[in-house]
Short mmCIF file of C-alpha atoms and ligand atoms in Angstrom, two decimals:
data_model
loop_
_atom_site.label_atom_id
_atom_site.label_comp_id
_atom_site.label_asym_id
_atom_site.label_seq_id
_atom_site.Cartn_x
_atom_site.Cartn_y
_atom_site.Cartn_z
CA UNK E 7 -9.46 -167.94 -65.12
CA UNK E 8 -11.91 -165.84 -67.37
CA UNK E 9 -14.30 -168.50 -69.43
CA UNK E 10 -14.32 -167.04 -73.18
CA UNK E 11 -16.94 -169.16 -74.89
CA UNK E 12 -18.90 -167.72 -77.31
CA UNK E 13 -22.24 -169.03 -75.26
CA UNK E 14 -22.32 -165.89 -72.98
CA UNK E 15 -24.27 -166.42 -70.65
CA UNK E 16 -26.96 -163.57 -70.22
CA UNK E 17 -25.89 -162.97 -66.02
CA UNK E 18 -22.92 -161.77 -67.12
CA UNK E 19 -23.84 -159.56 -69.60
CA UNK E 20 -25.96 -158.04 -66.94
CA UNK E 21 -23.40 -157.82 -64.54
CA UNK E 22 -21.53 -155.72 -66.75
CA UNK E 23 -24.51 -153.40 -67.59
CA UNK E 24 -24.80 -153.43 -64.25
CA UNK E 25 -21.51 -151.73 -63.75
CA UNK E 26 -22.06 -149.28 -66.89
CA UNK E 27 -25.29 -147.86 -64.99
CA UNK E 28 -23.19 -147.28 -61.75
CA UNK E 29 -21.08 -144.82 -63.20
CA UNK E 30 -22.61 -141.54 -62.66
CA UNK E 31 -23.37 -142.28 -59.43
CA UNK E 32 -19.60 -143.35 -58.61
CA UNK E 33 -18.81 -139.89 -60.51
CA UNK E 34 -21.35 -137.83 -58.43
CA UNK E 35 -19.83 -139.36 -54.73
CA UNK E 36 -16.70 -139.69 -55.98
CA UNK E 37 -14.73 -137.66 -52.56
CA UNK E 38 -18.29 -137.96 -50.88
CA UNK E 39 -18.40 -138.09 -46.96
CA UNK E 40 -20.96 -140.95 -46.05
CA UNK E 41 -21.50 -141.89 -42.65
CA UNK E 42 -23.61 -145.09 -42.19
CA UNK E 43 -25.27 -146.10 -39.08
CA UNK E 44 -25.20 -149.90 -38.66
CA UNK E 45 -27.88 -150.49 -35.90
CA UNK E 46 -27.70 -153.83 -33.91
CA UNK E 47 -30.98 -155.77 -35.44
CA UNK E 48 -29.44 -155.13 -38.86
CA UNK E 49 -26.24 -157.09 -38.13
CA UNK E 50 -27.63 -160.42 -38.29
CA UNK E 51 -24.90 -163.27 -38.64
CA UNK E 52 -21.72 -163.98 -39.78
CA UNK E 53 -22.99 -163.62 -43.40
CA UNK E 54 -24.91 -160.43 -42.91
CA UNK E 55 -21.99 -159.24 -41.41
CA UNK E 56 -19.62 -160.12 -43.97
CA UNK E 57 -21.92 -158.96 -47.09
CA UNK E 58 -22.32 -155.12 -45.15
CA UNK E 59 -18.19 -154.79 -44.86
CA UNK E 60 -17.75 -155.67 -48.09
CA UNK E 61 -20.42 -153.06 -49.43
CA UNK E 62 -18.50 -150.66 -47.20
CA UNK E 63 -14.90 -151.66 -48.70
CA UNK E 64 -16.49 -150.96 -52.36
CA UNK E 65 -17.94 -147.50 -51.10
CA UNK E 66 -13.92 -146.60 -50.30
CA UNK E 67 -12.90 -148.65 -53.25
CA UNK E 68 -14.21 -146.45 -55.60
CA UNK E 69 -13.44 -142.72 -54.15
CA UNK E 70 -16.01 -142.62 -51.05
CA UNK E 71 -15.05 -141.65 -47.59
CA UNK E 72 -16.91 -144.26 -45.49
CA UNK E 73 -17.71 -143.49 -41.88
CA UNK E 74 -19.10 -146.18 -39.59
CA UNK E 75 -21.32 -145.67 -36.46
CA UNK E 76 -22.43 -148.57 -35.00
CA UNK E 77 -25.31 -149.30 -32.76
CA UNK E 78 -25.17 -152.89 -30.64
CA UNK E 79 -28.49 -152.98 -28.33
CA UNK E 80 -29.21 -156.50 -28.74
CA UNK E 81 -25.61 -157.38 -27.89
CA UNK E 82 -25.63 -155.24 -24.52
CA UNK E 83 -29.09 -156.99 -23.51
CA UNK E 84 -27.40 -159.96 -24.11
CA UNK E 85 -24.32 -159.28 -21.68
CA UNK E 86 -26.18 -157.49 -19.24
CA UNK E 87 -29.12 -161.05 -19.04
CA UNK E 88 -25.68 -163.29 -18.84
CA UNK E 89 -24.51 -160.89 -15.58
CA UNK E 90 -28.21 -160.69 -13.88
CA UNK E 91 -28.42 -156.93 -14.70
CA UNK E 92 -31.93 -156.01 -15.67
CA UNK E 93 -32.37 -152.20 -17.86
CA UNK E 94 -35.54 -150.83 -19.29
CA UNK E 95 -35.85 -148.52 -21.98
CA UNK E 96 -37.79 -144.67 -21.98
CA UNK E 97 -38.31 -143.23 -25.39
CA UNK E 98 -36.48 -145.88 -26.56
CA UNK E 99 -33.05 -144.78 -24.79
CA UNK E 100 -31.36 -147.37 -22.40
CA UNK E 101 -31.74 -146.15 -18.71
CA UNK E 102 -27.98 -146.20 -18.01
CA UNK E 103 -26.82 -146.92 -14.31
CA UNK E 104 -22.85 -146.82 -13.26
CA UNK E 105 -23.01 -150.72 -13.79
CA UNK E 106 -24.75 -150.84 -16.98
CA UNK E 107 -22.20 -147.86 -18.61
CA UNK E 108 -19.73 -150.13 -17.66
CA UNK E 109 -21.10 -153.33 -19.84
CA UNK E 110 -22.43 -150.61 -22.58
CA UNK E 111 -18.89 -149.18 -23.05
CA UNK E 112 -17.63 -153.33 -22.72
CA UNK E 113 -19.67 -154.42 -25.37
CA UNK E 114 -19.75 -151.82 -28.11
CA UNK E 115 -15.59 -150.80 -27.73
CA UNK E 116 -14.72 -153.74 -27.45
CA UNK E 117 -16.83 -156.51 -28.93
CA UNK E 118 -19.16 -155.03 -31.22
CA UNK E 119 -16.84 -152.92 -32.90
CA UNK E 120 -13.74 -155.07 -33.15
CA UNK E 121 -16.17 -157.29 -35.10
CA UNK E 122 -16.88 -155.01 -37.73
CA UNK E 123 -13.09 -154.20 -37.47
CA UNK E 124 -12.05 -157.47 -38.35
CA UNK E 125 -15.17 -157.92 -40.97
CA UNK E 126 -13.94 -155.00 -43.01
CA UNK E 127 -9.87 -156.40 -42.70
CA UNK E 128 -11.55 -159.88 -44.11
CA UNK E 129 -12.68 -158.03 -47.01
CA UNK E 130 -9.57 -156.32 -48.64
CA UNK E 131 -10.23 -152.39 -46.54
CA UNK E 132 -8.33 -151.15 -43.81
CA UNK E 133 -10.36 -149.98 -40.58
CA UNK E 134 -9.59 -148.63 -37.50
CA UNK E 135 -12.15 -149.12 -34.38
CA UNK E 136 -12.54 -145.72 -32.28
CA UNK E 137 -15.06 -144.33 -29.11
CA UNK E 138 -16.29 -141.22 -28.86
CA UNK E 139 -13.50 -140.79 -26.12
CA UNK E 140 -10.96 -141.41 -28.42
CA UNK E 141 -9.63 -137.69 -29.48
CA UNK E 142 -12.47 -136.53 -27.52
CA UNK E 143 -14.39 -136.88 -30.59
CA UNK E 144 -17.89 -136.48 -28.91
CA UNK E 145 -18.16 -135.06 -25.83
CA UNK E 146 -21.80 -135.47 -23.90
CA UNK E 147 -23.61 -134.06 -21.10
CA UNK E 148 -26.18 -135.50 -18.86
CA UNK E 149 -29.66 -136.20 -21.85
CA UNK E 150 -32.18 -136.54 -18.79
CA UNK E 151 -31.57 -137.54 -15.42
CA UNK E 152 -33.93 -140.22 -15.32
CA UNK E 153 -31.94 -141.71 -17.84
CA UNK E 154 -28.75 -142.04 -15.69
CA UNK E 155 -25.57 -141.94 -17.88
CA UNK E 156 -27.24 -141.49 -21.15
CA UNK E 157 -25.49 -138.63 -23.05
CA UNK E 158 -26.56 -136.07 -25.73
CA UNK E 159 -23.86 -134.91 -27.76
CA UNK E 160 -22.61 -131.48 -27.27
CA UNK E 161 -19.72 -131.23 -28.69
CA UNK E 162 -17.63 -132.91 -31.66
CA UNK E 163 -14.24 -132.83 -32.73
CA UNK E 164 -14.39 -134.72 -35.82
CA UNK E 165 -10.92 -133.56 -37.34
CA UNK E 166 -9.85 -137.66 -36.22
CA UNK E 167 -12.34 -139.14 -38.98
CA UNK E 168 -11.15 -136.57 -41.62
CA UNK E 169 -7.11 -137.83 -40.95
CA UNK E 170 -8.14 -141.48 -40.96
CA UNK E 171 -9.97 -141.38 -44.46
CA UNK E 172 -7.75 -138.74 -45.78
CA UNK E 173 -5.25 -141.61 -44.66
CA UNK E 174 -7.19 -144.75 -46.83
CA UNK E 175 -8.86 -145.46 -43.64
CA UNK E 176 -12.28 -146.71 -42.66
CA UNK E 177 -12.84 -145.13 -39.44
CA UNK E 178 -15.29 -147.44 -37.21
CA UNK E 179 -17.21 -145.72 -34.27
CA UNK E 180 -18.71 -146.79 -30.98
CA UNK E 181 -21.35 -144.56 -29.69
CA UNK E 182 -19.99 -143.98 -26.13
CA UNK E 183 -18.74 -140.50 -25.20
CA UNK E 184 -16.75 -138.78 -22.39
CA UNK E 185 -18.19 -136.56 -20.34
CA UNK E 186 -17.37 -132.47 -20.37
CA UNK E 187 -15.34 -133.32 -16.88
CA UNK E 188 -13.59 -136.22 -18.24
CA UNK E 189 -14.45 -138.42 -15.86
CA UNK E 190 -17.48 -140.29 -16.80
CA UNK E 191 -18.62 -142.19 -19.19
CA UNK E 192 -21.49 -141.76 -21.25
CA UNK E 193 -23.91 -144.10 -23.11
CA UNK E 194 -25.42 -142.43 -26.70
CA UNK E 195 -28.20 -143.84 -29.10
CA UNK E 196 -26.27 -144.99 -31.92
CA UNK E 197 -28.12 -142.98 -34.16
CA UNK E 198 -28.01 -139.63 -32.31
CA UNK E 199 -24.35 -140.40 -32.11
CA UNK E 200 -24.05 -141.03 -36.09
CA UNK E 201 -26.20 -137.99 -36.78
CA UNK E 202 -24.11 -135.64 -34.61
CA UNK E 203 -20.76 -137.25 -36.42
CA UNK E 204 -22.33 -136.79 -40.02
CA UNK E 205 -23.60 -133.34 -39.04
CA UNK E 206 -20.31 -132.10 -37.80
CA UNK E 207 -18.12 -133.46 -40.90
CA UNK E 208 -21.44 -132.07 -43.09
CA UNK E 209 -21.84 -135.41 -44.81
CA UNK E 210 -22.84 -135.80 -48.28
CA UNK E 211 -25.37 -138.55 -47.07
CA UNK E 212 -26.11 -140.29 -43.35
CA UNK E 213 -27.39 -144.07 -44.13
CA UNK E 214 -29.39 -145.23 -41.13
CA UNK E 215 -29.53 -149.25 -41.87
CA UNK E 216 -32.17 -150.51 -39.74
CA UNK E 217 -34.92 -153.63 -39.71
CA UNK E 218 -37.63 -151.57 -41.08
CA UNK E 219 -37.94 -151.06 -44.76
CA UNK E 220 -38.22 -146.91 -44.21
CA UNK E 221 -40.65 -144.55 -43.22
CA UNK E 222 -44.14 -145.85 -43.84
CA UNK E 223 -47.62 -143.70 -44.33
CA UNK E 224 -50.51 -144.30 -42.80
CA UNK E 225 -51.50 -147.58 -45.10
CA UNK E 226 -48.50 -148.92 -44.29
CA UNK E 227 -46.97 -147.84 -47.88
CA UNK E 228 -43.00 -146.90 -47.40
CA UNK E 229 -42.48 -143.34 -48.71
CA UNK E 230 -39.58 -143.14 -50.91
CA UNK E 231 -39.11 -139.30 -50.48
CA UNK E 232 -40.18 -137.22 -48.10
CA UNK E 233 -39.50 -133.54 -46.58
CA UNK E 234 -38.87 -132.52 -43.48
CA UNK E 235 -42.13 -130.94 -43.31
CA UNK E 236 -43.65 -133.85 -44.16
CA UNK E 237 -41.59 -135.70 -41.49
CA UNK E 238 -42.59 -133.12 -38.98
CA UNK E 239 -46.39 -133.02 -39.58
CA UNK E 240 -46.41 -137.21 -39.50
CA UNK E 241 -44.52 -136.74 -36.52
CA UNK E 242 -47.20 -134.82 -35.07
CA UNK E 243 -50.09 -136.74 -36.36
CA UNK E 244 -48.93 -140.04 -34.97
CA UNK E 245 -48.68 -141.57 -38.37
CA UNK E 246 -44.71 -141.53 -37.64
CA UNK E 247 -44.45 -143.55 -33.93
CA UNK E 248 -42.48 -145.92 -31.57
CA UNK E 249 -38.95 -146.19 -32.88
CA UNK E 250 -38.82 -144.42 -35.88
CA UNK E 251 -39.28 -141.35 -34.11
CA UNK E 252 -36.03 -140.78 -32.62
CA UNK E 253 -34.50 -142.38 -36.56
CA UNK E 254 -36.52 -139.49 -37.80
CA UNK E 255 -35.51 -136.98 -35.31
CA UNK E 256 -32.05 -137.73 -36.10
CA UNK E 257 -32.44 -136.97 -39.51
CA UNK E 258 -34.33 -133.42 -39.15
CA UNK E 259 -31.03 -132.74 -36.80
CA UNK E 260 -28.30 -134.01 -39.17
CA UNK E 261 -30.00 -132.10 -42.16
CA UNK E 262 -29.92 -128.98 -39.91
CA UNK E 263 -26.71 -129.32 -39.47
CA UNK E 264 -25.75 -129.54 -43.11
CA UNK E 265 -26.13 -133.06 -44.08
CA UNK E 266 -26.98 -133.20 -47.86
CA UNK E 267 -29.85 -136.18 -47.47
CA UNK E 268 -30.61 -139.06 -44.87
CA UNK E 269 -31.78 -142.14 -45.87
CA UNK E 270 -33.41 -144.56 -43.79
CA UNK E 271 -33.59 -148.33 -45.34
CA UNK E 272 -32.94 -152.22 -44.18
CA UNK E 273 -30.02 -152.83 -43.56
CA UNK E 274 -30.81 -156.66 -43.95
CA UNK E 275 -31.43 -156.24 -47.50
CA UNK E 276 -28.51 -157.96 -49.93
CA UNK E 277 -25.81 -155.14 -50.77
CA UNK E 278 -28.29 -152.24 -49.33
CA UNK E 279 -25.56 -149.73 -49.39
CA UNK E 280 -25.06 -150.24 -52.57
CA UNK E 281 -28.28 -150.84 -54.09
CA UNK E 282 -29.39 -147.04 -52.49
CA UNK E 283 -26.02 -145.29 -53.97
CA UNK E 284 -25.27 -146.65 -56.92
CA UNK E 285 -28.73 -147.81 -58.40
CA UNK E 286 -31.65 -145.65 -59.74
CA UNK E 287 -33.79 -147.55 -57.84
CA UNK E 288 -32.42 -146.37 -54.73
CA UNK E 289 -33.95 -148.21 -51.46
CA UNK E 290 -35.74 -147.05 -48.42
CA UNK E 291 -37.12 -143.32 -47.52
CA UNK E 292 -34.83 -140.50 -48.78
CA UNK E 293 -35.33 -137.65 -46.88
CA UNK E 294 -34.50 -134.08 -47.63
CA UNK E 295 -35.73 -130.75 -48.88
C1 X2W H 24 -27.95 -147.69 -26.88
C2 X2W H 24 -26.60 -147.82 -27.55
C3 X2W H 24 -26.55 -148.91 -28.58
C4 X2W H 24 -27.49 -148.67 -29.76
C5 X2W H 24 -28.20 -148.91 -25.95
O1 X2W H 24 -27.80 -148.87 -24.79
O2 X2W H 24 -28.77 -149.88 -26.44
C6 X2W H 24 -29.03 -145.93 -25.59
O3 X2W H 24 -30.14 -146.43 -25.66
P1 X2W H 24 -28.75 -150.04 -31.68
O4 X2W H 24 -28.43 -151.43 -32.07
O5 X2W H 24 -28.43 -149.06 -32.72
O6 X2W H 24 -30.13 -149.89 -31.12
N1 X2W H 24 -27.95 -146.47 -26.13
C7 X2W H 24 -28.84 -144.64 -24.87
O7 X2W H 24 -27.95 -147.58 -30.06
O8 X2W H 24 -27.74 -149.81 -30.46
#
């Protein structure tokens, strides 16, 4: 029941204002594509969880096309410590044995993703949880051999995602591919896997939702915009290093491709979907030309 006292209390008149604000930015992505990379350190608990679906269900809500990659690295060193199976990391890429593919496809198919499945059902949307094998939507080939069954996407087939949010659904993506034989099974960075999927549908925007607050300059200072250029040259200089290299090299490639903007923010932050699409404050490092 709505209270109608005459003492209105000032929250809600913000709330509202709130909403007023939002709407040229739910009139400029009305019918956007928006793929958003949901990396493993920025799903958190239950909570967490819960508050990121429901910023996704709003996206769709109100006219977006939603597209969900998700990432799941903590989860897979979790299952692979229970079953005694030790993996290192090179440039910050899993080194994948026949064994390990097996767990990585385990974990992200099934649990990972069925999670944020059933987190988006909670909240009112309808999702559907898909591979990269599923339509053959990204096919991969061998990224370096030392790597074992890591895969670099070569080709995408991304007609699946358009029919399920055509359809009023949220499609939900694991980052495991098939190989160009069919046979094996590959293992793919979650974010080279949701930058090849936003630069094949040519996204409006590719959210990368990660534990850092963005791309940082050398004081330490996150950049709110930035250029490629820029991004190459810091690349180069060392001032971008560790993991936000390959989060930044995904982003040169998706904007390549066609991708209108990438933005790279924390996902741990309340409602950070949100607050970067539909506030003028924006969050994170936008970058784009
Ligand atoms: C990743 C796939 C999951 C992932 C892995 O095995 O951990 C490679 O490294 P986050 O949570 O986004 O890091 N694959 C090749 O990317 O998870």
């Amino acid at each position: 029941m709505k209270k109608r006292t005459p003492d209105m209390n000032r929250d809600w008149i913000v709330t509202a204002r709130t909403l007023s604000e939002a709407l040229p930015y739910l009139q400029r992505y009305s019918g956007a594509v928006v793929v958003v990379k949901f990396g493993g350190n920025a799903m958190g608990d239950a909570d967490a969880m819960a508050a990121f679906a429901r910023d996704i269900v709003l996206m769709k809500q109100v006219g977006m096309n939603p597209v969900v990659v998700h990432g799941g690295g903590p989860m897979i060193n979790e299952m692979l410590d229970k079953l005694g199976i030790k993996s290192e990391f090179v440039r910050g890429k899993r080194v994948t044995d026949q064994r390990t593919v097996e767990v990585v496809e385990m974990v992200l198919t099934g649990l990972v993703n069925k999670r944020i499945v059933q987190a988006i059902m909670d909240e009112g949307g309808r999702a559907v949880g898909l591979s990269g094998k599923d339509d053959d939507l990204m096919v991969a080939e061998v990224d370096d051999p030392e790597l074992g069954f890591v895969g670099r996407p070569v080709e995408m087939n991304v007609q699946v995602l358009r029919d399920l949010y055509s359809a009023g659904i949220i499609p939900v993506v694991a980052p495991v591919a098939t190989g160009m034989d069919m046979l094996e099974t590959f293992n793919v960075n979650g974010d080279t896997a949701a930058g090849a999927i936003a630069g094949a549908l040519k996204a409006d925007r590719l959210l990368l939702l990660t534990d850092v607050a963005g791309v940082k300059d050398a004081s330490g200072e996150v950049i709110t915009q930035i250029t490629p250029d820029q991004v190459h040259a810091m690349i180069a200089d060392g001032t971008i290093a560790g993991g936000m290299i390959p989060k930044t090299e995904t982003a040169l490639y998706a904007l390549e491709k066609g991708v209108r903007a990438v933005v790279i923010l924390d996902g741990r932050l309340p409602n950070a979907c949100l607050l970067e699409l539909f506030t003028e404050h924006g969050a994170g490092s936008i970058i784009r030309e």
